[in-house]
PDB file of C-alpha atoms and ligand atoms in Angstrom:
ATOM      1  CA  MET A1338     -78.571-200.384 -39.974  1.00  0.00           C
ATOM      2  CA  THR A1339     -79.808-198.604 -43.090  1.00  0.00           C
ATOM      3  CA  THR A1340     -78.412-194.932 -43.483  1.00  0.00           C
ATOM      4  CA  SER A1341     -80.475-192.666 -46.076  1.00  0.00           C
ATOM      5  CA  PRO A1342     -79.044-192.103 -49.548  1.00  0.00           C
ATOM      6  CA  THR A1343     -76.888-189.035 -49.232  1.00  0.00           C
ATOM      7  CA  HIS A1344     -77.276-186.246 -52.687  1.00  0.00           C
ATOM      8  CA  PHE A1345     -74.289-187.931 -54.017  1.00  0.00           C
ATOM      9  CA  ASP A1346     -76.520-191.651 -54.182  1.00  0.00           C
ATOM     10  CA  THR A1347     -79.156-190.133 -55.571  1.00  0.00           C
ATOM     11  CA  ALA A1348     -77.313-188.425 -58.471  1.00  0.00           C
ATOM     12  CA  ALA A1349     -75.044-190.780 -59.367  1.00  0.00           C
ATOM     13  CA  ARG A1350     -76.797-192.321 -62.440  1.00  0.00           C
ATOM     14  CA  ASP A1351     -76.969-188.817 -64.018  1.00  0.00           C
ATOM     15  CA  TRP A1352     -73.574-187.518 -62.710  1.00  0.00           C
ATOM     16  CA  ASP A1353     -71.555-187.540 -65.620  1.00  0.00           C
ATOM     17  CA  GLN A1354     -74.349-185.478 -67.650  1.00  0.00           C
ATOM     18  CA  ARG A1355     -74.764-183.259 -65.597  1.00  0.00           C
ATOM     19  CA  PRO A1356     -73.649-179.277 -66.907  1.00  0.00           C
ATOM     20  CA  THR A1357     -70.806-178.966 -64.384  1.00  0.00           C
ATOM     21  CA  SER A1358     -69.431-182.415 -64.792  1.00  0.00           C
ATOM     22  CA  LEU A1359     -69.299-181.916 -68.426  1.00  0.00           C
ATOM     23  CA  GLN A1360     -67.637-178.832 -67.816  1.00  0.00           C
ATOM     24  CA  LEU A1361     -64.962-180.864 -65.170  1.00  0.00           C
ATOM     25  CA  ALA A1362     -64.069-183.215 -68.164  1.00  0.00           C
ATOM     26  CA  ALA A1363     -61.403-180.373 -69.181  1.00  0.00           C
ATOM     27  CA  VAL A1364     -59.948-181.146 -65.363  1.00  0.00           C
ATOM     28  CA  PRO A1365     -57.787-184.872 -65.772  1.00  0.00           C
ATOM     29  CA  GLY A1366     -55.778-183.759 -68.755  1.00  0.00           C
ATOM     30  CA  ARG A1367     -54.775-181.016 -67.053  1.00  0.00           C
ATOM     31  CA  LEU A1368     -54.169-182.272 -64.215  1.00  0.00           C
ATOM     32  CA  LEU A1369     -52.142-184.815 -65.451  1.00  0.00           C
ATOM     33  CA  ALA A1370     -50.148-182.414 -67.429  1.00  0.00           C
ATOM     34  CA  ARG A1371     -48.716-181.053 -63.513  1.00  0.00           C
ATOM     35  CA  LEU A1372     -48.742-184.644 -61.915  1.00  0.00           C
ATOM     36  CA  PRO A1373     -45.109-186.734 -62.924  1.00  0.00           C
ATOM     37  CA  LEU A1374     -46.235-190.669 -62.911  1.00  0.00           C
ATOM     38  CA  GLN A1375     -44.841-193.580 -62.989  1.00  0.00           C
ATOM     39  CA  ALA A1376     -46.190-196.995 -64.596  1.00  0.00           C
ATOM     40  CA  SER A1377     -45.607-198.581 -61.763  1.00  0.00           C
ATOM     41  CA  ASP A1378     -47.314-195.726 -59.085  1.00  0.00           C
ATOM     42  CA  HIS A1379     -50.016-196.835 -56.985  1.00  0.00           C
ATOM     43  CA  VAL A1380     -52.635-193.601 -56.842  1.00  0.00           C
ATOM     44  CA  LEU A1381     -55.422-192.916 -54.528  1.00  0.00           C
ATOM     45  CA  ASP A1382     -58.783-190.530 -55.610  1.00  0.00           C
ATOM     46  CA  PHE A1383     -60.314-189.107 -52.540  1.00  0.00           C
ATOM     47  CA  GLY A1384     -63.940-188.283 -53.304  1.00  0.00           C
ATOM     48  CA  ALA A1385     -63.719-190.376 -56.794  1.00  0.00           C
ATOM     49  CA  GLY A1386     -67.759-190.460 -57.395  1.00  0.00           C
ATOM     50  CA  THR A1387     -68.022-191.626 -60.946  1.00  0.00           C
ATOM     51  CA  GLY A1388     -64.377-191.614 -61.789  1.00  0.00           C
ATOM     52  CA  LEU A1389     -63.665-188.467 -63.433  1.00  0.00           C
ATOM     53  CA  LEU A1390     -59.915-188.965 -62.197  1.00  0.00           C
ATOM     54  CA  SER A1391     -59.448-192.138 -61.516  1.00  0.00           C
ATOM     55  CA  THR A1392     -60.621-193.373 -65.195  1.00  0.00           C
ATOM     56  CA  ALA A1393     -57.954-190.915 -66.869  1.00  0.00           C
ATOM     57  CA  ILE A1394     -55.210-191.820 -64.714  1.00  0.00           C
ATOM     58  CA  ALA A1395     -55.537-195.664 -64.677  1.00  0.00           C
ATOM     59  CA  PRO A1396     -54.060-195.812 -67.802  1.00  0.00           C
ATOM     60  CA  GLN A1397     -51.004-194.163 -66.705  1.00  0.00           C
ATOM     61  CA  VAL A1398     -50.138-196.690 -63.652  1.00  0.00           C
ATOM     62  CA  ALA A1399     -50.424-199.831 -62.021  1.00  0.00           C
ATOM     63  CA  GLN A1400     -53.298-199.031 -59.520  1.00  0.00           C
ATOM     64  CA  VAL A1401     -55.687-196.740 -58.629  1.00  0.00           C
ATOM     65  CA  THR A1402     -58.214-196.599 -55.665  1.00  0.00           C
ATOM     66  CA  ALA A1403     -60.940-195.242 -55.856  1.00  0.00           C
ATOM     67  CA  LEU A1404     -62.670-193.580 -52.356  1.00  0.00           C
ATOM     68  CA  ASP A1405     -65.994-192.960 -51.859  1.00  0.00           C
ATOM     69  CA  MET A1406     -68.626-192.638 -49.267  1.00  0.00           C
ATOM     70  CA  SER A1407     -71.173-193.411 -51.882  1.00  0.00           C
ATOM     71  CA  ALA A1408     -71.930-196.899 -52.877  1.00  0.00           C
ATOM     72  CA  ALA A1409     -74.017-195.909 -56.023  1.00  0.00           C
ATOM     73  CA  MET A1410     -71.449-193.431 -57.353  1.00  0.00           C
ATOM     74  CA  LEU A1411     -68.847-196.254 -56.803  1.00  0.00           C
ATOM     75  CA  GLN A1412     -71.236-198.567 -58.805  1.00  0.00           C
ATOM     76  CA  VAL A1413     -71.253-195.802 -61.714  1.00  0.00           C
ATOM     77  CA  LEU A1414     -67.608-196.587 -61.727  1.00  0.00           C
ATOM     78  CA  ASP A1415     -67.272-200.016 -61.316  1.00  0.00           C
ATOM     79  CA  GLU A1416     -69.599-200.524 -64.403  1.00  0.00           C
ATOM     80  CA  LYS A1417     -67.072-198.664 -66.473  1.00  0.00           C
ATOM     81  CA  GLY A1418     -64.820-201.662 -66.273  1.00  0.00           C
ATOM     82  CA  PHE A1419     -61.396-200.652 -65.501  1.00  0.00           C
ATOM     83  CA  ALA A1420     -59.028-204.045 -64.430  1.00  0.00           C
ATOM     84  CA  ASN A1421     -56.311-201.370 -61.957  1.00  0.00           C
ATOM     85  CA  ILE A1422     -59.763-199.603 -60.340  1.00  0.00           C
ATOM     86  CA  THR A1423     -60.389-200.638 -57.067  1.00  0.00           C
ATOM     87  CA  THR A1424     -63.679-198.948 -55.384  1.00  0.00           C
ATOM     88  CA  ARG A1425     -63.323-198.959 -52.226  1.00  0.00           C
ATOM     89  CA  GLN A1426     -66.494-197.140 -50.085  1.00  0.00           C
ATOM     90  CA  GLN A1427     -65.758-195.548 -46.605  1.00  0.00           C
ATOM     91  CA  ASP A1428     -65.149-192.254 -45.160  1.00  0.00           C
ATOM     92  CA  ILE A1429     -61.753-190.695 -45.573  1.00  0.00           C
ATOM     93  CA  PHE A1430     -61.281-190.775 -41.998  1.00  0.00           C
ATOM     94  CA  ALA A1431     -61.855-194.440 -41.708  1.00  0.00           C
ATOM     95  CA  GLY A1432     -58.155-194.991 -42.294  1.00  0.00           C
ATOM     96  CA  LEU A1433     -56.134-195.585 -45.084  1.00  0.00           C
ATOM     97  CA  PRO A1434     -54.703-199.155 -44.941  1.00  0.00           C
ATOM     98  CA  GLU A1435     -51.812-198.824 -47.769  1.00  0.00           C
ATOM     99  CA  GLN A1436     -49.125-195.818 -48.863  1.00  0.00           C
ATOM    100  CA  TYR A1437     -49.725-194.111 -52.257  1.00  0.00           C
ATOM    101  CA  HIS A1438     -47.135-192.284 -54.845  1.00  0.00           C
ATOM    102  CA  ALA A1439     -49.634-189.918 -55.550  1.00  0.00           C
ATOM    103  CA  ILE A1440     -53.338-188.504 -53.927  1.00  0.00           C
ATOM    104  CA  VAL A1441     -55.492-186.852 -56.295  1.00  0.00           C
ATOM    105  CA  SER A1442     -59.024-185.127 -55.932  1.00  0.00           C
ATOM    106  CA  CYS A1443     -61.277-183.269 -57.592  1.00  0.00           C
ATOM    107  CA  MET A1444     -64.053-181.124 -55.982  1.00  0.00           C
ATOM    108  CA  ALA A1445     -64.233-183.389 -52.680  1.00  0.00           C
ATOM    109  CA  MET A1446     -62.450-181.285 -50.392  1.00  0.00           C
ATOM    110  CA  HIS A1447     -65.464-178.513 -49.740  1.00  0.00           C
ATOM    111  CA  HIS A1448     -67.228-181.621 -47.998  1.00  0.00           C
ATOM    112  CA  ILE A1449     -64.768-182.348 -45.498  1.00  0.00           C
ATOM    113  CA  ALA A1450     -65.076-179.838 -42.310  1.00  0.00           C
ATOM    114  CA  ASP A1451     -61.886-180.375 -41.052  1.00  0.00           C
ATOM    115  CA  THR A1452     -59.217-179.662 -43.715  1.00  0.00           C
ATOM    116  CA  ALA A1453     -56.482-179.671 -41.415  1.00  0.00           C
ATOM    117  CA  ALA A1454     -56.960-183.244 -40.097  1.00  0.00           C
ATOM    118  CA  LEU A1455     -57.995-184.067 -44.173  1.00  0.00           C
ATOM    119  CA  LEU A1456     -53.996-182.799 -45.248  1.00  0.00           C
ATOM    120  CA  ARG A1457     -52.647-184.671 -42.290  1.00  0.00           C
ATOM    121  CA  ALA A1458     -54.292-187.600 -43.561  1.00  0.00           C
ATOM    122  CA  PHE A1459     -53.310-187.272 -46.793  1.00  0.00           C
ATOM    123  CA  ALA A1460     -49.489-186.725 -45.356  1.00  0.00           C
ATOM    124  CA  ALA A1461     -49.909-189.994 -43.640  1.00  0.00           C
ATOM    125  CA  ALA A1462     -50.735-191.701 -46.465  1.00  0.00           C
ATOM    126  CA  LEU A1463     -48.142-190.708 -48.922  1.00  0.00           C
ATOM    127  CA  HIS A1464     -45.150-192.546 -49.486  1.00  0.00           C
ATOM    128  CA  SER A1465     -41.732-190.760 -48.857  1.00  0.00           C
ATOM    129  CA  GLY A1466     -41.735-188.435 -52.411  1.00  0.00           C
ATOM    130  CA  GLY A1467     -45.365-188.693 -53.065  1.00  0.00           C
ATOM    131  CA  ARG A1468     -47.103-186.250 -54.206  1.00  0.00           C
ATOM    132  CA  ILE A1469     -50.810-184.225 -53.949  1.00  0.00           C
ATOM    133  CA  ALA A1470     -52.424-182.723 -57.339  1.00  0.00           C
ATOM    134  CA  LEU A1471     -56.150-181.673 -55.816  1.00  0.00           C
ATOM    135  CA  VAL A1472     -58.407-179.495 -57.142  1.00  0.00           C
ATOM    136  CA  ASP A1473     -61.146-177.266 -55.821  1.00  0.00           C
ATOM    137  CA  LEU A1474     -63.139-174.372 -55.704  1.00  0.00           C
ATOM    138  CA  VAL A1475     -61.664-171.216 -55.423  1.00  0.00           C
ATOM    139  CA  GLN A1476     -63.136-169.072 -52.099  1.00  0.00           C
ATOM    140  CA  GLU A1477     -66.560-167.826 -52.961  1.00  0.00           C
ATOM    141  CA  ASP A1478     -69.850-166.366 -51.568  1.00  0.00           C
ATOM    142  CA  GLY A1479     -71.931-169.771 -51.266  1.00  0.00           C
ATOM    143  CA  SER A1480     -73.691-169.450 -54.560  1.00  0.00           C
ATOM    144  CA  PHE A1481     -71.763-171.939 -56.523  1.00  0.00           C
ATOM    145  CA  HIS A1482     -74.106-174.955 -55.294  1.00  0.00           C
ATOM    146  CA  GLY A1483     -77.205-172.666 -55.384  1.00  0.00           C
ATOM    147  CA  ASP A1484     -78.938-171.204 -52.421  1.00  0.00           C
ATOM    148  CA  LYS A1485     -78.761-172.134 -48.569  1.00  0.00           C
ATOM    149  CA  ALA A1486     -81.040-175.300 -49.105  1.00  0.00           C
ATOM    150  CA  ALA A1487     -78.397-176.471 -51.241  1.00  0.00           C
ATOM    151  CA  ASN A1488     -75.693-176.100 -49.798  1.00  0.00           C
ATOM    152  CA  VAL A1489     -76.996-178.284 -46.739  1.00  0.00           C
ATOM    153  CA  ASP A1490     -78.485-180.839 -49.069  1.00  0.00           C
ATOM    154  CA  LYS A1491     -75.305-181.259 -51.036  1.00  0.00           C
ATOM    155  CA  GLY A1492     -73.077-181.636 -47.681  1.00  0.00           C
ATOM    156  CA  VAL A1493     -70.860-178.403 -48.575  1.00  0.00           C
ATOM    157  CA  GLN A1494     -68.729-177.769 -46.003  1.00  0.00           C
ATOM    158  CA  HIS A1495     -66.653-174.784 -47.063  1.00  0.00           C
ATOM    159  CA  PHE A1496     -67.619-171.977 -49.705  1.00  0.00           C
ATOM    160  CA  GLY A1497     -64.277-173.236 -51.556  1.00  0.00           C
ATOM    161  CA  PHE A1498     -60.826-171.927 -50.383  1.00  0.00           C
ATOM    162  CA  GLU A1499     -58.298-169.150 -49.729  1.00  0.00           C
ATOM    163  CA  PRO A1500     -55.151-170.480 -51.191  1.00  0.00           C
ATOM    164  CA  GLY A1501     -52.756-169.142 -48.910  1.00  0.00           C
ATOM    165  CA  ALA A1502     -54.600-170.607 -45.757  1.00  0.00           C
ATOM    166  CA  LEU A1503     -54.985-174.012 -47.547  1.00  0.00           C
ATOM    167  CA  GLN A1504     -50.822-173.532 -48.427  1.00  0.00           C
ATOM    168  CA  ALA A1505     -50.501-173.163 -44.845  1.00  0.00           C
ATOM    169  CA  LEU A1506     -52.363-176.057 -43.631  1.00  0.00           C
ATOM    170  CA  ALA A1507     -50.638-178.458 -46.080  1.00  0.00           C
ATOM    171  CA  GLU A1508     -47.215-177.112 -44.917  1.00  0.00           C
ATOM    172  CA  GLN A1509     -48.299-178.101 -41.232  1.00  0.00           C
ATOM    173  CA  ALA A1510     -49.507-180.850 -42.569  1.00  0.00           C
ATOM    174  CA  GLY A1511     -45.514-182.190 -43.875  1.00  0.00           C
ATOM    175  CA  LEU A1512     -46.092-181.317 -47.133  1.00  0.00           C
ATOM    176  CA  MET A1513     -44.090-179.215 -49.165  1.00  0.00           C
ATOM    177  CA  ASP A1514     -43.179-177.460 -52.506  1.00  0.00           C
ATOM    178  CA  ILE A1515     -47.143-176.433 -52.438  1.00  0.00           C
ATOM    179  CA  GLY A1516     -48.060-174.880 -55.797  1.00  0.00           C
ATOM    180  CA  PHE A1517     -51.688-173.648 -57.285  1.00  0.00           C
ATOM    181  CA  ASN A1518     -52.869-172.693 -61.018  1.00  0.00           C
ATOM    182  CA  GLU A1519     -56.097-171.911 -61.900  1.00  0.00           C
ATOM    183  CA  ILE A1520     -57.423-175.327 -63.475  1.00  0.00           C
ATOM    184  CA  LEU A1521     -60.620-174.188 -64.995  1.00  0.00           C
ATOM    185  CA  ARG A1522     -63.799-172.043 -64.719  1.00  0.00           C
ATOM    186  CA  VAL A1523     -66.723-173.581 -64.212  1.00  0.00           C
ATOM    187  CA  GLN A1524     -69.617-171.331 -65.575  1.00  0.00           C
ATOM    188  CA  GLN A1525     -73.073-171.827 -63.608  1.00  0.00           C
ATOM    189  CA  ARG A1526     -77.025-171.360 -64.712  1.00  0.00           C
ATOM    190  CA  ASN A1527     -76.484-167.876 -62.436  1.00  0.00           C
ATOM    191  CA  GLY A1528     -74.586-166.809 -65.049  1.00  0.00           C
ATOM    192  CA  ARG A1529     -71.052-166.804 -63.461  1.00  0.00           C
ATOM    193  CA  ALA A1530     -68.064-168.351 -64.022  1.00  0.00           C
ATOM    194  CA  TYR A1531     -66.503-169.928 -60.773  1.00  0.00           C
ATOM    195  CA  PRO A1532     -62.204-170.636 -60.652  1.00  0.00           C
ATOM    196  CA  LEU A1533     -60.773-173.803 -59.634  1.00  0.00           C
ATOM    197  CA  PHE A1534     -57.136-174.200 -58.611  1.00  0.00           C
ATOM    198  CA  LEU A1535     -55.000-177.494 -58.475  1.00  0.00           C
ATOM    199  CA  MET A1536     -52.761-177.259 -55.413  1.00  0.00           C
ATOM    200  CA  THR A1537     -50.000-179.570 -55.989  1.00  0.00           C
ATOM    201  CA  GLY A1538     -47.234-180.580 -53.643  1.00  0.00           C
ATOM    202  CA  ARG A1539     -45.079-183.250 -52.237  1.00  0.00           C
ATOM    203  CA  LYS A1540     -43.925-185.319 -49.212  1.00  0.00           C
ATOM    204  CA  PRO A1541     -40.562-184.648 -48.191  1.00  0.00           C
TER     205      PRO A1541
HETATM  206  C1  SAM B1330     -68.749-183.135 -55.741  1.00  0.00           C
HETATM  207  S1  SAM B1330     -68.466-185.070 -55.896  1.00  0.00           S
HETATM  208  C2  SAM B1330     -67.062-185.187 -56.487  1.00  0.00           C
HETATM  209  C3  SAM B1330     -66.707-186.637 -57.666  1.00  0.00           C
HETATM  210  C4  SAM B1330     -65.766-186.577 -58.568  1.00  0.00           C
HETATM  211  N1  SAM B1330     -64.496-186.683 -57.824  1.00  0.00           N
HETATM  212  C5  SAM B1330     -65.776-185.499 -59.668  1.00  0.00           C
HETATM  213  O1  SAM B1330     -65.342-184.654 -59.874  1.00  0.00           O
HETATM  214  O2  SAM B1330     -67.376-185.593 -60.614  1.00  0.00           O
HETATM  215  C6  SAM B1330     -67.518-185.362 -54.012  1.00  0.00           C
HETATM  216  C7  SAM B1330     -67.436-186.889 -53.442  1.00  0.00           C
HETATM  217  O3  SAM B1330     -66.821-186.609 -52.787  1.00  0.00           O
HETATM  218  C8  SAM B1330     -67.747-188.006 -51.620  1.00  0.00           C
HETATM  219  N2  SAM B1330     -67.224-187.760 -50.404  1.00  0.00           N
HETATM  220  C9  SAM B1330     -67.716-186.652 -49.661  1.00  0.00           C
HETATM  221  N3  SAM B1330     -67.453-186.674 -48.337  1.00  0.00           N
HETATM  222  C10 SAM B1330     -66.590-187.565 -48.180  1.00  0.00           C
HETATM  223  C11 SAM B1330     -66.191-188.621 -47.436  1.00  0.00           C
HETATM  224  N4  SAM B1330     -66.004-187.963 -45.408  1.00  0.00           N
HETATM  225  N5  SAM B1330     -65.221-189.920 -47.494  1.00  0.00           N
HETATM  226  C12 SAM B1330     -65.428-190.134 -48.481  1.00  0.00           C
HETATM  227  N6  SAM B1330     -66.022-189.652 -49.534  1.00  0.00           N
HETATM  228  C13 SAM B1330     -66.631-188.137 -49.705  1.00  0.00           C
HETATM  229  C14 SAM B1330     -68.921-188.053 -52.218  1.00  0.00           C
HETATM  230  O4  SAM B1330     -69.588-188.944 -51.762  1.00  0.00           O
HETATM  231  C15 SAM B1330     -68.660-187.687 -53.267  1.00  0.00           C
HETATM  232  O5  SAM B1330     -68.719-188.268 -54.229  1.00  0.00           O
END
């Protein structure tokens, strides 16, 4: 059975040149400043896309698993030629066979309807003491991705997140020391600037 290409399959080739991606290039350095990593670590990048986070993290750790549903996005990442990045094309809920020292993500959580289940999956896949560093939109009015049709086309499930609600879900999933920082404001063509948070935390 063949499946129809998603928005991300179609956008993959030009992804890194989008105005939003050019602004998001500031995220990895700021995230790494708040995520303690060791050279022996194995990191999972959820919704890795073309590797915004994976390619910045790979030089600092032993292994990065870049997980994404879109084969075309991962193809662009594979072509970047990082020996210690393993791309894995699957749905996040299809099961994670390994344990990770950290799970990172940029702008992927808002595509997942069941945030509580996502955070439970992250907690289950972390080693004891493992960390999360998750970047996404602060709650907005649905205008970040364009109009209503654009939100449907792009598979948007949440118009950002309210930090307090997200913290409660993370704690229910068994994570602790949850913290939020504003990591970037993304300027959109409508003239507005949308804040993104970095949510950090760890598994006991
Ligand atoms: C907005 S893109 C972000 C890509 C990259 N992290 C970046 O910041 O440039 C969201 C990514 O999440 C992936 N994605 C969405 N739902 C997913 C799921 N259920 N399982 C795995 N990947 C998913 C999409 O294919 C897409 O590549």
